[in-house]
Coordinates of C-alpha atoms in Angstrom, one line a residue:
Chain H
S1 CA -57.2 103.2 84.8
V2 CA -58.6 103.9 88.4
S3 CA -59.1 100.9 90.5
H4 CA -62.6 99.9 91.8
S5 CA -62.0 100.6 95.2
Q6 CA -60.8 104.0 94.4
I7 CA -63.9 104.8 92.4
T8 CA -66.0 103.6 95.4
R9 CA -64.1 105.9 97.8
L10 CA -64.5 108.7 95.6
Y11 CA -68.2 108.2 95.2
S12 CA -68.5 107.8 98.8
R13 CA -66.9 111.4 99.2
F14 CA -69.0 112.7 96.4
T15 CA -72.2 111.8 98.3
S16 CA -70.9 113.1 101.4
L17 CA -70.3 116.6 100.0
D18 CA -73.8 116.3 98.3
K19 CA -75.9 117.8 101.0
G20 CA -78.6 118.5 98.7
E21 CA -78.7 114.6 97.9
N22 CA -79.6 115.3 94.4
G23 CA -76.7 113.6 92.6
T24 CA -74.8 116.7 91.7
L25 CA -72.6 119.2 93.5
S26 CA -72.9 122.9 93.4
R27 CA -70.3 125.4 94.1
E28 CA -71.7 125.8 97.6
D29 CA -71.0 122.0 98.2
F30 CA -67.4 122.8 97.7
Q31 CA -67.1 126.0 99.5
R32 CA -68.1 123.8 102.6
I33 CA -64.7 122.2 102.7
P34 CA -62.9 124.5 105.2
E35 CA -59.4 123.7 103.6
L36 CA -60.6 124.7 100.2
A37 CA -62.3 127.7 101.4
I38 CA -59.2 129.3 102.8
N39 CA -57.2 128.4 99.8
P40 CA -56.4 131.7 97.7
L41 CA -57.0 129.9 94.4
G42 CA -60.1 128.1 95.9
D43 CA -62.7 129.7 93.6
R44 CA -60.5 129.0 90.3
I45 CA -60.2 125.4 91.4
I46 CA -63.9 125.1 92.1
N47 CA -64.6 126.6 88.8
A48 CA -62.5 124.0 87.0
F49 CA -65.3 121.6 87.8
F50 CA -67.9 123.6 86.1
P51 CA -66.4 124.0 82.7
D52 CA -69.4 124.8 80.6
G53 CA -70.7 127.6 82.9
E54 CA -73.2 125.3 84.5
D55 CA -74.0 125.3 88.1
Q56 CA -74.2 121.5 89.0
V57 CA -71.5 118.8 88.3
N58 CA -72.4 115.2 88.5
F59 CA -70.2 112.3 89.5
R60 CA -69.0 111.8 85.9
G61 CA -67.8 115.4 85.6
F62 CA -66.3 115.1 89.2
M63 CA -64.2 112.2 88.3
R64 CA -63.2 113.9 84.9
T65 CA -61.7 116.8 86.6
L66 CA -60.1 114.8 89.3
A67 CA -58.4 112.6 86.6
H68 CA -56.2 115.3 85.8
F69 CA -54.5 114.6 89.1
R70 CA -54.0 110.9 88.6
P71 CA -50.2 110.0 88.8
I72 CA -48.4 109.5 85.7
E73 CA -47.2 106.1 86.4
D74 CA -50.4 104.9 86.3
N75 CA -50.5 105.2 82.5
E76 CA -47.8 102.5 82.4
K77 CA -50.2 99.9 82.8
S78 CA -52.6 100.8 80.2
K79 CA -50.6 101.9 77.1
D80 CA -53.0 102.7 74.6
Q81 CA -51.1 104.3 71.8
N82 CA -53.7 104.8 69.4
G83 CA -56.3 106.2 71.7
P84 CA -56.8 109.7 73.0
E85 CA -54.0 111.2 75.3
P86 CA -55.1 110.5 78.9
L87 CA -56.1 113.4 81.0
N88 CA -53.2 112.8 83.4
S89 CA -50.4 113.4 80.7
R90 CA -47.9 115.8 81.5
S91 CA -49.3 117.9 78.6
N92 CA -52.9 117.8 79.9
K93 CA -51.8 118.7 83.4
L94 CA -50.2 121.9 82.1
H95 CA -53.2 122.3 80.0
F96 CA -55.2 122.1 83.1
A97 CA -52.9 124.6 85.0
F98 CA -52.9 127.0 81.8
R99 CA -56.6 127.1 81.9
L100 CA -56.5 128.2 85.6
Y101 CA -54.9 131.3 84.2
D102 CA -56.6 131.8 81.0
L103 CA -60.0 132.9 82.1
D104 CA -61.4 133.9 78.7
K105 CA -60.2 130.8 76.9
D106 CA -58.4 132.6 74.2
D107 CA -55.3 130.3 74.6
K108 CA -53.3 133.1 75.8
I109 CA -52.5 134.3 79.3
S110 CA -52.8 138.2 79.1
R111 CA -51.4 140.6 81.3
D112 CA -54.7 141.3 83.2
E113 CA -55.1 137.5 83.7
L114 CA -51.8 137.0 85.2
L115 CA -52.6 140.0 87.4
Q116 CA -56.0 138.5 88.4
V117 CA -54.4 135.3 89.5
L118 CA -51.6 137.2 91.3
R119 CA -54.1 139.4 93.2
M120 CA -56.0 136.1 94.5
M121 CA -52.7 134.7 95.7
V122 CA -51.2 137.8 97.6
G123 CA -54.6 139.3 98.8
V124 CA -54.0 142.9 99.9
N125 CA -50.5 142.6 100.9
I126 CA -48.9 144.0 97.8
S127 CA -49.5 147.2 96.1
D128 CA -50.8 147.4 92.4
E129 CA -47.7 148.7 91.3
Q130 CA -45.5 145.9 92.7
L131 CA -47.9 143.5 91.7
G132 CA -47.8 145.1 88.1
S133 CA -43.9 145.0 87.8
I134 CA -44.0 141.3 88.9
A135 CA -46.4 140.5 86.2
D136 CA -44.6 142.5 83.6
R137 CA -41.4 140.8 84.5
T138 CA -42.7 137.4 84.4
I139 CA -44.4 138.0 81.1
Q140 CA -41.2 139.5 79.6
E141 CA -39.0 136.5 80.8
A142 CA -41.4 133.9 79.1
D143 CA -42.7 135.9 76.1
Q144 CA -41.0 134.5 73.1
D145 CA -43.0 136.1 70.0
G146 CA -43.2 139.5 71.6
D147 CA -46.9 139.8 71.8
S148 CA -46.9 140.4 75.5
A149 CA -49.1 137.4 76.3
I150 CA -48.2 133.9 77.2
S151 CA -49.3 131.4 74.7
F152 CA -49.6 127.6 75.7
A153 CA -46.2 126.8 74.0
E154 CA -44.4 129.4 75.8
F155 CA -46.0 128.4 79.0
V156 CA -44.9 124.8 78.6
K157 CA -41.3 126.1 77.7
V158 CA -41.0 128.1 81.0
L159 CA -42.0 125.0 83.0
E160 CA -40.0 122.6 81.0
K161 CA -37.7 121.9 84.0
V162 CA -40.6 121.8 86.7
D163 CA -41.6 118.2 87.9
V164 CA -45.1 118.6 86.8
E165 CA -45.9 115.0 87.4
Q166 CA -45.1 115.4 90.9
K167 CA -46.4 118.6 91.8
M168 CA -49.9 117.9 90.1
S169 CA -50.6 114.3 91.4
I170 CA -52.6 113.0 94.1
R171 CA -51.7 109.5 95.1
F172 CA -54.1 107.1 96.8
L173 CA -52.9 104.9 99.6
H174 CA -54.6 101.6 98.6
Chain B
Q1 CA -60.1 92.4 104.1
W2 CA -63.4 92.0 105.7
A3 CA -62.4 90.0 108.7
T4 CA -65.5 88.7 110.4
I5 CA -65.4 89.5 113.9
R6 CA -67.1 86.8 116.2
L7 CA -68.0 88.9 119.2
Q8 CA -68.9 86.9 122.4
K9 CA -72.5 87.7 122.7
G10 CA -73.1 89.9 125.5
A11 CA -69.3 90.4 125.9
K12 CA -69.1 92.7 129.0
K13 CA -65.3 92.5 129.6
P14 CA -63.2 93.1 126.6
Q15 CA -59.5 93.3 126.7
P16 CA -58.0 96.5 128.4
Q17 CA -57.5 99.0 125.5
M18 CA -54.2 100.8 125.3
P19 CA -54.4 104.2 123.8
R20 CA -53.7 103.8 120.1
T21 CA -51.9 106.2 117.8
P22 CA -54.5 107.6 115.3
T23 CA -54.5 105.3 112.4
A24 CA -53.7 106.4 109.0
N25 CA -57.3 106.1 107.8
G26 CA -56.8 108.5 104.9
I27 CA -57.5 107.5 101.2
I28 CA -54.7 109.8 99.8
E29 CA -51.2 110.5 100.5
R30 CA -51.0 114.1 101.7
D31 CA -47.7 115.9 100.9
E32 CA -47.2 118.0 104.0
T33 CA -44.2 120.1 102.7
P34 CA -45.0 123.8 104.0
M35 CA -45.5 126.3 101.5
E36 CA -42.3 128.0 102.1
K37 CA -40.4 124.9 101.4
E38 CA -42.2 123.8 98.4
I39 CA -42.2 127.2 96.4
A40 CA -38.6 128.3 97.6
L41 CA -37.5 124.9 96.1
L42 CA -37.9 126.4 92.7
H43 CA -34.5 127.7 91.5
R44 CA -35.7 131.3 91.1
A45 CA -37.1 133.2 94.0
D46 CA -39.7 135.6 92.2
F47 CA -43.0 134.8 91.1
E48 CA -43.2 131.6 88.8
F49 CA -46.1 130.2 86.8
S50 CA -45.6 127.2 88.7
H51 CA -46.3 128.6 92.0
I52 CA -50.0 127.9 91.5
F53 CA -49.2 124.2 91.5
Y54 CA -48.8 124.3 95.2
F55 CA -52.2 125.9 95.8
C56 CA -53.6 123.8 93.0
R57 CA -52.7 120.5 94.6
K58 CA -53.7 121.4 98.0
G59 CA -57.1 122.4 96.8
F60 CA -57.5 118.9 95.0
E61 CA -56.4 117.0 97.9
A62 CA -58.9 119.0 100.1
I63 CA -61.6 118.1 97.7
V64 CA -60.7 114.3 97.6
E65 CA -60.3 114.2 101.4
D66 CA -60.1 117.0 104.1
E67 CA -59.2 117.0 107.6
V68 CA -62.3 118.8 108.8
T69 CA -65.7 117.5 107.4
Q70 CA -64.7 113.8 108.0
R71 CA -65.0 114.6 111.7
F72 CA -68.4 115.3 111.5
S73 CA -69.5 111.8 110.5
S74 CA -68.9 108.5 111.8
E75 CA -65.4 106.9 111.8
E76 CA -64.9 104.5 109.2
L77 CA -63.8 100.8 110.7
L78 CA -61.1 99.0 109.2
S79 CA -63.0 95.8 109.6
W80 CA -66.5 95.3 110.0
N81 CA -68.5 94.9 113.2
L82 CA -71.6 93.2 111.6
L83 CA -73.5 96.5 111.9
T84 CA -74.7 97.7 108.6
R85 CA -74.5 101.2 109.7
T86 CA -71.0 101.1 109.8
N87 CA -70.7 99.5 106.5
V88 CA -70.4 102.3 103.9
N89 CA -69.8 100.2 101.0
F90 CA -72.3 97.3 101.7
H91 CA -72.0 94.6 99.2
Y92 CA -72.9 90.8 99.5
I93 CA -69.8 88.8 100.5
S94 CA -70.9 85.4 101.5
L95 CA -74.0 83.6 102.8
R96 CA -72.3 82.8 105.8
L97 CA -71.7 86.3 106.7
T98 CA -75.2 87.3 105.8
I99 CA -76.7 84.7 108.2
V100 CA -74.3 85.7 111.1
W101 CA -75.5 89.3 110.4
V102 CA -79.2 88.4 110.3
I103 CA -78.7 86.5 113.8
G104 CA -76.9 89.6 115.0
V105 CA -80.0 91.7 113.9
I106 CA -82.5 89.5 115.7
V107 CA -80.5 89.3 118.8
R108 CA -80.1 93.2 118.9
Y109 CA -83.5 94.2 118.0
C110 CA -85.6 91.5 119.8
F111 CA -83.6 90.7 122.6
L112 CA -81.2 93.5 123.7
L113 CA -83.3 96.6 122.7
P114 CA -86.5 95.7 124.9
L115 CA -84.0 94.8 127.8
R116 CA -82.1 98.0 127.3
F117 CA -85.4 100.1 126.9
T118 CA -86.6 98.7 130.1
L119 CA -83.7 99.4 132.2
A120 CA -83.4 103.0 130.8
A121 CA -87.0 103.6 131.6
I122 CA -86.4 102.5 135.2
G123 CA -83.1 104.4 135.4
I124 CA -84.8 107.7 134.2
T125 CA -87.8 107.3 136.3
S126 CA -85.9 106.6 139.4
M127 CA -83.8 109.5 138.7
I128 CA -86.7 111.9 138.4
V129 CA -88.5 110.5 141.4
G130 CA -85.3 110.2 143.6
T131 CA -84.1 113.7 142.9
T132 CA -87.4 115.2 143.5
V133 CA -87.8 113.4 146.8
V134 CA -84.2 114.5 148.0
G135 CA -85.1 118.0 146.7
Q136 CA -87.7 118.3 149.2
L137 CA -85.2 117.9 152.1
P138 CA -83.5 121.1 153.6
N139 CA -80.2 121.8 152.8
S140 CA -77.6 119.9 154.6
S141 CA -74.9 117.3 154.3
V142 CA -77.4 114.4 154.6
K143 CA -79.0 115.9 151.5
N144 CA -76.0 116.2 149.6
Y145 CA -75.1 112.6 150.5
L146 CA -78.4 111.4 149.5
S147 CA -78.3 113.3 146.2
E148 CA -74.9 111.8 145.3
V149 CA -76.3 108.3 146.0
V150 CA -79.4 108.9 143.7
H151 CA -77.4 110.3 141.0
L152 CA -74.9 107.5 141.0
T153 CA -77.4 104.6 141.4
C154 CA -79.4 105.9 138.4
S155 CA -76.5 106.7 136.3
R156 CA -75.4 103.3 136.9
I157 CA -78.7 101.8 135.9
I158 CA -78.7 103.9 132.7
V159 CA -75.1 102.8 131.8
R160 CA -76.1 99.2 132.2
A161 CA -79.2 99.9 130.0
L162 CA -76.6 100.9 127.1
S163 CA -74.6 97.9 127.9
G164 CA -71.8 100.2 128.9
T165 CA -68.6 98.9 129.8
I166 CA -66.2 101.7 131.0
R167 CA -62.6 101.6 132.4
Y168 CA -61.6 104.5 134.3
H169 CA -57.9 105.2 134.5
N170 CA -56.0 107.2 137.1
K171 CA -59.0 107.6 139.5
E172 CA -56.4 109.5 141.8
N173 CA -56.9 112.4 139.4
R174 CA -60.6 112.5 139.8
P175 CA -61.9 116.1 139.7
Q176 CA -62.4 117.5 143.0
K177 CA -65.0 120.0 144.6
G178 CA -64.5 123.5 143.4
G179 CA -62.9 122.5 140.2
I180 CA -63.9 122.4 136.4
C181 CA -63.9 119.1 134.7
V182 CA -63.2 119.3 131.0
A183 CA -63.7 116.5 128.3
N184 CA -63.8 115.9 124.6
H185 CA -67.2 115.6 123.3
T186 CA -68.6 112.8 121.1
S187 CA -72.3 112.3 122.3
P188 CA -74.8 113.3 125.1
I189 CA -73.8 110.0 126.6
D190 CA -70.4 111.4 127.6
A191 CA -72.1 113.0 130.6
I192 CA -73.6 109.9 131.9
I193 CA -70.2 108.0 131.3
L194 CA -68.7 110.6 133.7
T195 CA -71.5 110.7 136.3
N196 CA -71.2 107.0 136.5
D197 CA -68.0 107.5 138.5
G198 CA -68.5 110.7 140.3
C199 CA -70.9 113.7 140.9
Y200 CA -70.6 116.7 138.8
A201 CA -72.5 119.9 138.5
M202 CA -73.9 119.7 135.0
V203 CA -73.8 122.9 132.9
G204 CA -76.1 123.2 129.9
Q205 CA -79.2 124.9 128.2
V206 CA -82.8 124.3 129.5
H207 CA -84.5 122.0 127.2
G208 CA -88.3 121.1 127.0
G209 CA -89.7 117.6 127.0
L210 CA -88.5 114.8 129.0
M211 CA -85.0 116.2 129.2
G212 CA -86.7 119.3 130.8
I213 CA -88.3 117.3 133.4
I214 CA -85.1 115.7 134.2
Q215 CA -83.4 119.0 134.5
R216 CA -86.0 120.5 136.8
A217 CA -86.0 117.4 139.0
T218 CA -82.3 117.1 139.4
V219 CA -81.6 120.8 140.1
K220 CA -83.5 120.6 143.2
A221 CA -81.3 118.0 144.6
C222 CA -77.9 119.3 143.3
P223 CA -76.8 122.8 142.1
H224 CA -76.8 122.0 138.6
V225 CA -76.4 125.0 136.3
W226 CA -79.1 125.2 133.8
F227 CA -79.2 128.2 131.4
E228 CA -82.2 129.5 129.5
R229 CA -81.7 130.0 125.8
S230 CA -81.6 133.7 126.1
E231 CA -78.9 133.7 128.9
I232 CA -76.6 131.4 126.8
K233 CA -76.0 134.4 124.4
D234 CA -74.7 136.5 127.1
R235 CA -71.1 135.2 127.6
H236 CA -70.4 137.6 130.8
L237 CA -73.6 136.3 132.4
V238 CA -72.4 132.8 131.7
T239 CA -69.0 133.3 132.9
K240 CA -70.2 135.2 136.0
R241 CA -72.5 132.3 137.1
L242 CA -69.9 129.7 136.6
R243 CA -67.3 131.7 138.5
E244 CA -69.7 132.0 141.4
H245 CA -70.3 128.2 141.3
V246 CA -66.5 127.8 141.2
A247 CA -65.8 130.0 143.9
D248 CA -67.9 128.0 146.4
K249 CA -65.4 125.1 147.1
S250 CA -68.2 123.0 148.6
K251 CA -69.9 122.7 145.4
L252 CA -69.3 119.8 143.0
P253 CA -66.9 120.4 140.1
I254 CA -68.6 121.6 136.9
L255 CA -68.6 119.5 133.8
I256 CA -68.0 121.4 130.6
F257 CA -67.4 120.2 127.0
P258 CA -65.4 123.0 125.4
E259 CA -65.6 121.9 121.9
G260 CA -69.3 123.1 121.8
T261 CA -70.3 120.3 119.6
C262 CA -70.2 116.5 119.0
I263 CA -67.0 115.3 117.1
N264 CA -66.7 111.9 115.8
N265 CA -64.0 110.7 118.5
T266 CA -61.2 110.7 116.1
S267 CA -59.7 114.0 116.9
V268 CA -60.2 117.0 119.4
M269 CA -61.1 120.2 117.8
M270 CA -60.6 123.8 119.0
F271 CA -61.6 124.4 122.8
K272 CA -63.8 127.5 123.3
K273 CA -61.8 129.7 125.5
G274 CA -64.7 130.8 127.8
S275 CA -64.3 127.8 130.2
F276 CA -60.7 128.7 130.5
E277 CA -61.3 132.3 131.6
I278 CA -63.2 131.1 134.8
G279 CA -60.3 130.5 136.8
G280 CA -60.0 127.7 139.3
T281 CA -58.5 124.2 138.6
I282 CA -59.1 122.4 135.3
Y283 CA -59.4 118.5 135.5
P284 CA -59.0 117.4 132.1
V285 CA -60.6 114.1 131.2
A286 CA -60.1 112.1 128.0
I287 CA -62.9 109.8 126.7
K288 CA -62.1 107.3 124.0
Y289 CA -64.9 104.8 122.6
D290 CA -64.1 101.7 121.2
P291 CA -65.7 101.8 117.6
Q292 CA -65.8 97.9 117.2
F293 CA -68.7 97.7 119.5
G294 CA -71.0 100.5 118.5
D295 CA -70.6 103.9 117.2
A296 CA -71.2 106.6 120.0
F297 CA -70.9 109.6 117.8
W298 CA -74.1 111.7 117.4
N299 CA -74.4 113.1 114.1
S300 CA -76.9 115.8 114.9
S301 CA -77.3 117.0 111.4
K302 CA -78.3 113.4 110.2
Y303 CA -80.0 111.9 113.2
N304 CA -82.3 113.5 115.8
I305 CA -82.0 112.3 119.5
V306 CA -84.4 109.6 119.4
S307 CA -83.0 107.7 116.4
Y308 CA -79.6 108.3 118.0
L309 CA -80.8 106.6 121.1
L310 CA -82.3 103.9 119.1
R311 CA -79.1 103.3 117.4
I312 CA -77.1 103.3 120.6
M313 CA -79.5 100.7 122.1
T314 CA -79.1 98.4 119.1
S315 CA -75.5 98.4 119.0
W316 CA -73.5 95.6 120.6
A317 CA -72.2 97.7 123.4
I318 CA -70.8 100.9 124.3
V319 CA -67.2 100.3 125.4
C320 CA -64.9 103.2 126.4
N321 CA -61.9 104.4 128.3
V322 CA -62.1 107.4 130.4
W323 CA -58.6 108.6 131.6
Y324 CA -58.4 111.2 134.3
L325 CA -55.5 113.5 133.7
P326 CA -53.6 115.6 136.3
P327 CA -55.2 118.9 137.2
M328 CA -53.9 122.0 135.4
V329 CA -54.0 125.5 136.2
R330 CA -53.5 128.6 134.1
K331 CA -49.9 129.8 134.3
D332 CA -49.1 133.5 134.6
N333 CA -47.6 134.0 131.2
E334 CA -50.3 132.2 129.2
D335 CA -53.7 133.7 128.2
A336 CA -56.7 131.7 128.1
V337 CA -56.4 130.5 124.5
Q338 CA -53.0 129.2 125.0
F339 CA -54.2 127.3 128.3
A340 CA -57.0 126.0 126.3
N341 CA -54.7 124.5 123.7
R342 CA -52.4 123.0 126.3
V343 CA -55.2 121.2 127.9
R344 CA -56.5 120.1 124.5
S345 CA -52.9 118.7 123.6
A346 CA -53.0 116.7 127.0
I347 CA -56.4 115.1 126.4
A348 CA -55.6 114.4 122.6
R349 CA -52.4 112.8 123.5
Q350 CA -53.9 110.7 126.3
G351 CA -56.9 109.3 124.2
G352 CA -54.9 108.8 120.9
L353 CA -56.7 111.5 119.1
T354 CA -55.3 114.0 116.7
E355 CA -55.5 117.7 117.5
L356 CA -57.1 119.9 114.9
P357 CA -56.8 123.7 115.0
W358 CA -60.4 124.0 113.4
D359 CA -63.5 125.0 115.2
G360 CA -66.0 122.4 115.8
G361 CA -68.5 125.1 114.8
L362 CA -67.5 124.5 111.2
K363 CA -70.0 121.7 111.2
R364 CA -72.6 124.3 110.6
A365 CA -70.9 127.6 110.0
K366 CA -68.5 128.8 107.1
V367 CA -64.9 129.3 107.9
K368 CA -63.5 132.7 108.7
D369 CA -61.9 134.7 105.8
T370 CA -59.1 135.4 108.2
F371 CA -57.5 132.0 107.4
K372 CA -57.4 132.6 103.8
E373 CA -56.0 136.2 104.3
E374 CA -53.2 134.3 106.5
Q375 CA -52.4 132.2 103.5
Q376 CA -52.2 135.1 101.1
K377 CA -50.0 137.1 103.6
N378 CA -47.7 134.1 103.9
Y379 CA -47.3 133.8 100.1
S380 CA -46.7 137.8 99.9
K381 CA -44.1 137.6 102.3
M382 CA -42.0 135.1 100.4
L383 CA -42.5 137.1 97.1
V384 CA -41.5 140.3 98.7
R385 CA -38.6 138.8 100.5
N386 CA -37.0 136.9 97.7
G387 CA -37.7 138.8 94.6
S388 CA -36.6 142.4 93.7
V389 CA -39.9 143.9 93.7
G390 CA -40.6 147.2 92.0

């Protein structure tokens, strides 16, 4: 699991972001990070820290969300076959990404939900029509059961060749 | 890991500092693959579900550690220098270390602080008195000479009061009259560090209180450029006054800090282009403090000026290197922004600081939406270029 020094550093980071000094972070605290504020998916990422519709996240919640990004090789050290699947398993990383698309949490990515994410990523630079056909094509290629929406299983299948572990991991230097 | 540093008490002559490359003090490995490369690596070129991984990871990396907000707080040291203020994760190591630290506290607060405070008081008083006296004289070369003497002497007293050890490099490039001196900004002390070695015309806002008294006194002896608060807002007015000053070749070089705010001395942030539109010769100066002896950075959102000065006076010393860089002039084919960036690179390279394209104003203000729009534009270009759209 996470080392002591990593926890200390992350706690240090948490407190430096916590301008209100009340032990929790609000959405504004995240938006103060310039590199995050200019990220097209910034708002969705920030939302991931507030899963239950609350406005504040404490350090525990902060760590829980960050835990999805631990490199998978960390799990080699603590093989616990009987315990719950660790947050940073390939499957859970994929689930995390799936939830970034699936706003209404119905376990399906609908055409609208896909369009929303696409629109966030391209801004004003692509017309509705073009974007619509991109979305249609993407769904068509991944949709296997013909319901014009992407379930989690279909999502996983599309990404089976992608190195999720590498793309969705953050490595600590010490 | 916590190597105890035994500083010679009252060390005034440390080893000469070579400009060091910025230490990788980060906590996470940043993947610097540009968007185009990473997203185009996927075998198909249209939109893929996996494209969000790039933005997602970048977002989380920024949450754990970002390049900008860390510049607005003090640099973390790799090894402790016996000041609790620089020890973010303070925990008890050993009895011996604690005893050493306690001795350090006693020395700093009971011995060094009163000494320094007295010296500073002497320095400031003589500055006010001296410049007022000189200010009474009619304008002449004698007055200028005396003004220089007063400024230099008092500046030297104040630097001693801070236990400052400054090494000036390349003195042949020292700013000349009629020029503009440009430096990176870490603290209000920067100005005193520079005036220790030469006379400048200061530029700044009129303050109240003790600072205001100093400003009013010194401006009689020497043509500093003090602006009222209302005048600062008018950029044209500011540029005009500075231009007039520079045009007069007999006037002392102006001292400007184009970052506009204090940065923590690990990087140089965006330079405001205003100073580079005035014309004239720019004399860049790089100032790098040695953080082992004391933290010079003024975190104005955390500490006010008085507690800042207290911290400075209870540090071990202020040790810094000042490099005078060769003068630069704006080329015909570059605009003010490009010129500003060129000067900034030279300063960053010399001082061993990283260059950041971000505005120091982000300390207080939100980032402009144009940056996000740029990211969106880049991504769109890739989609449309590669895929068969529509």
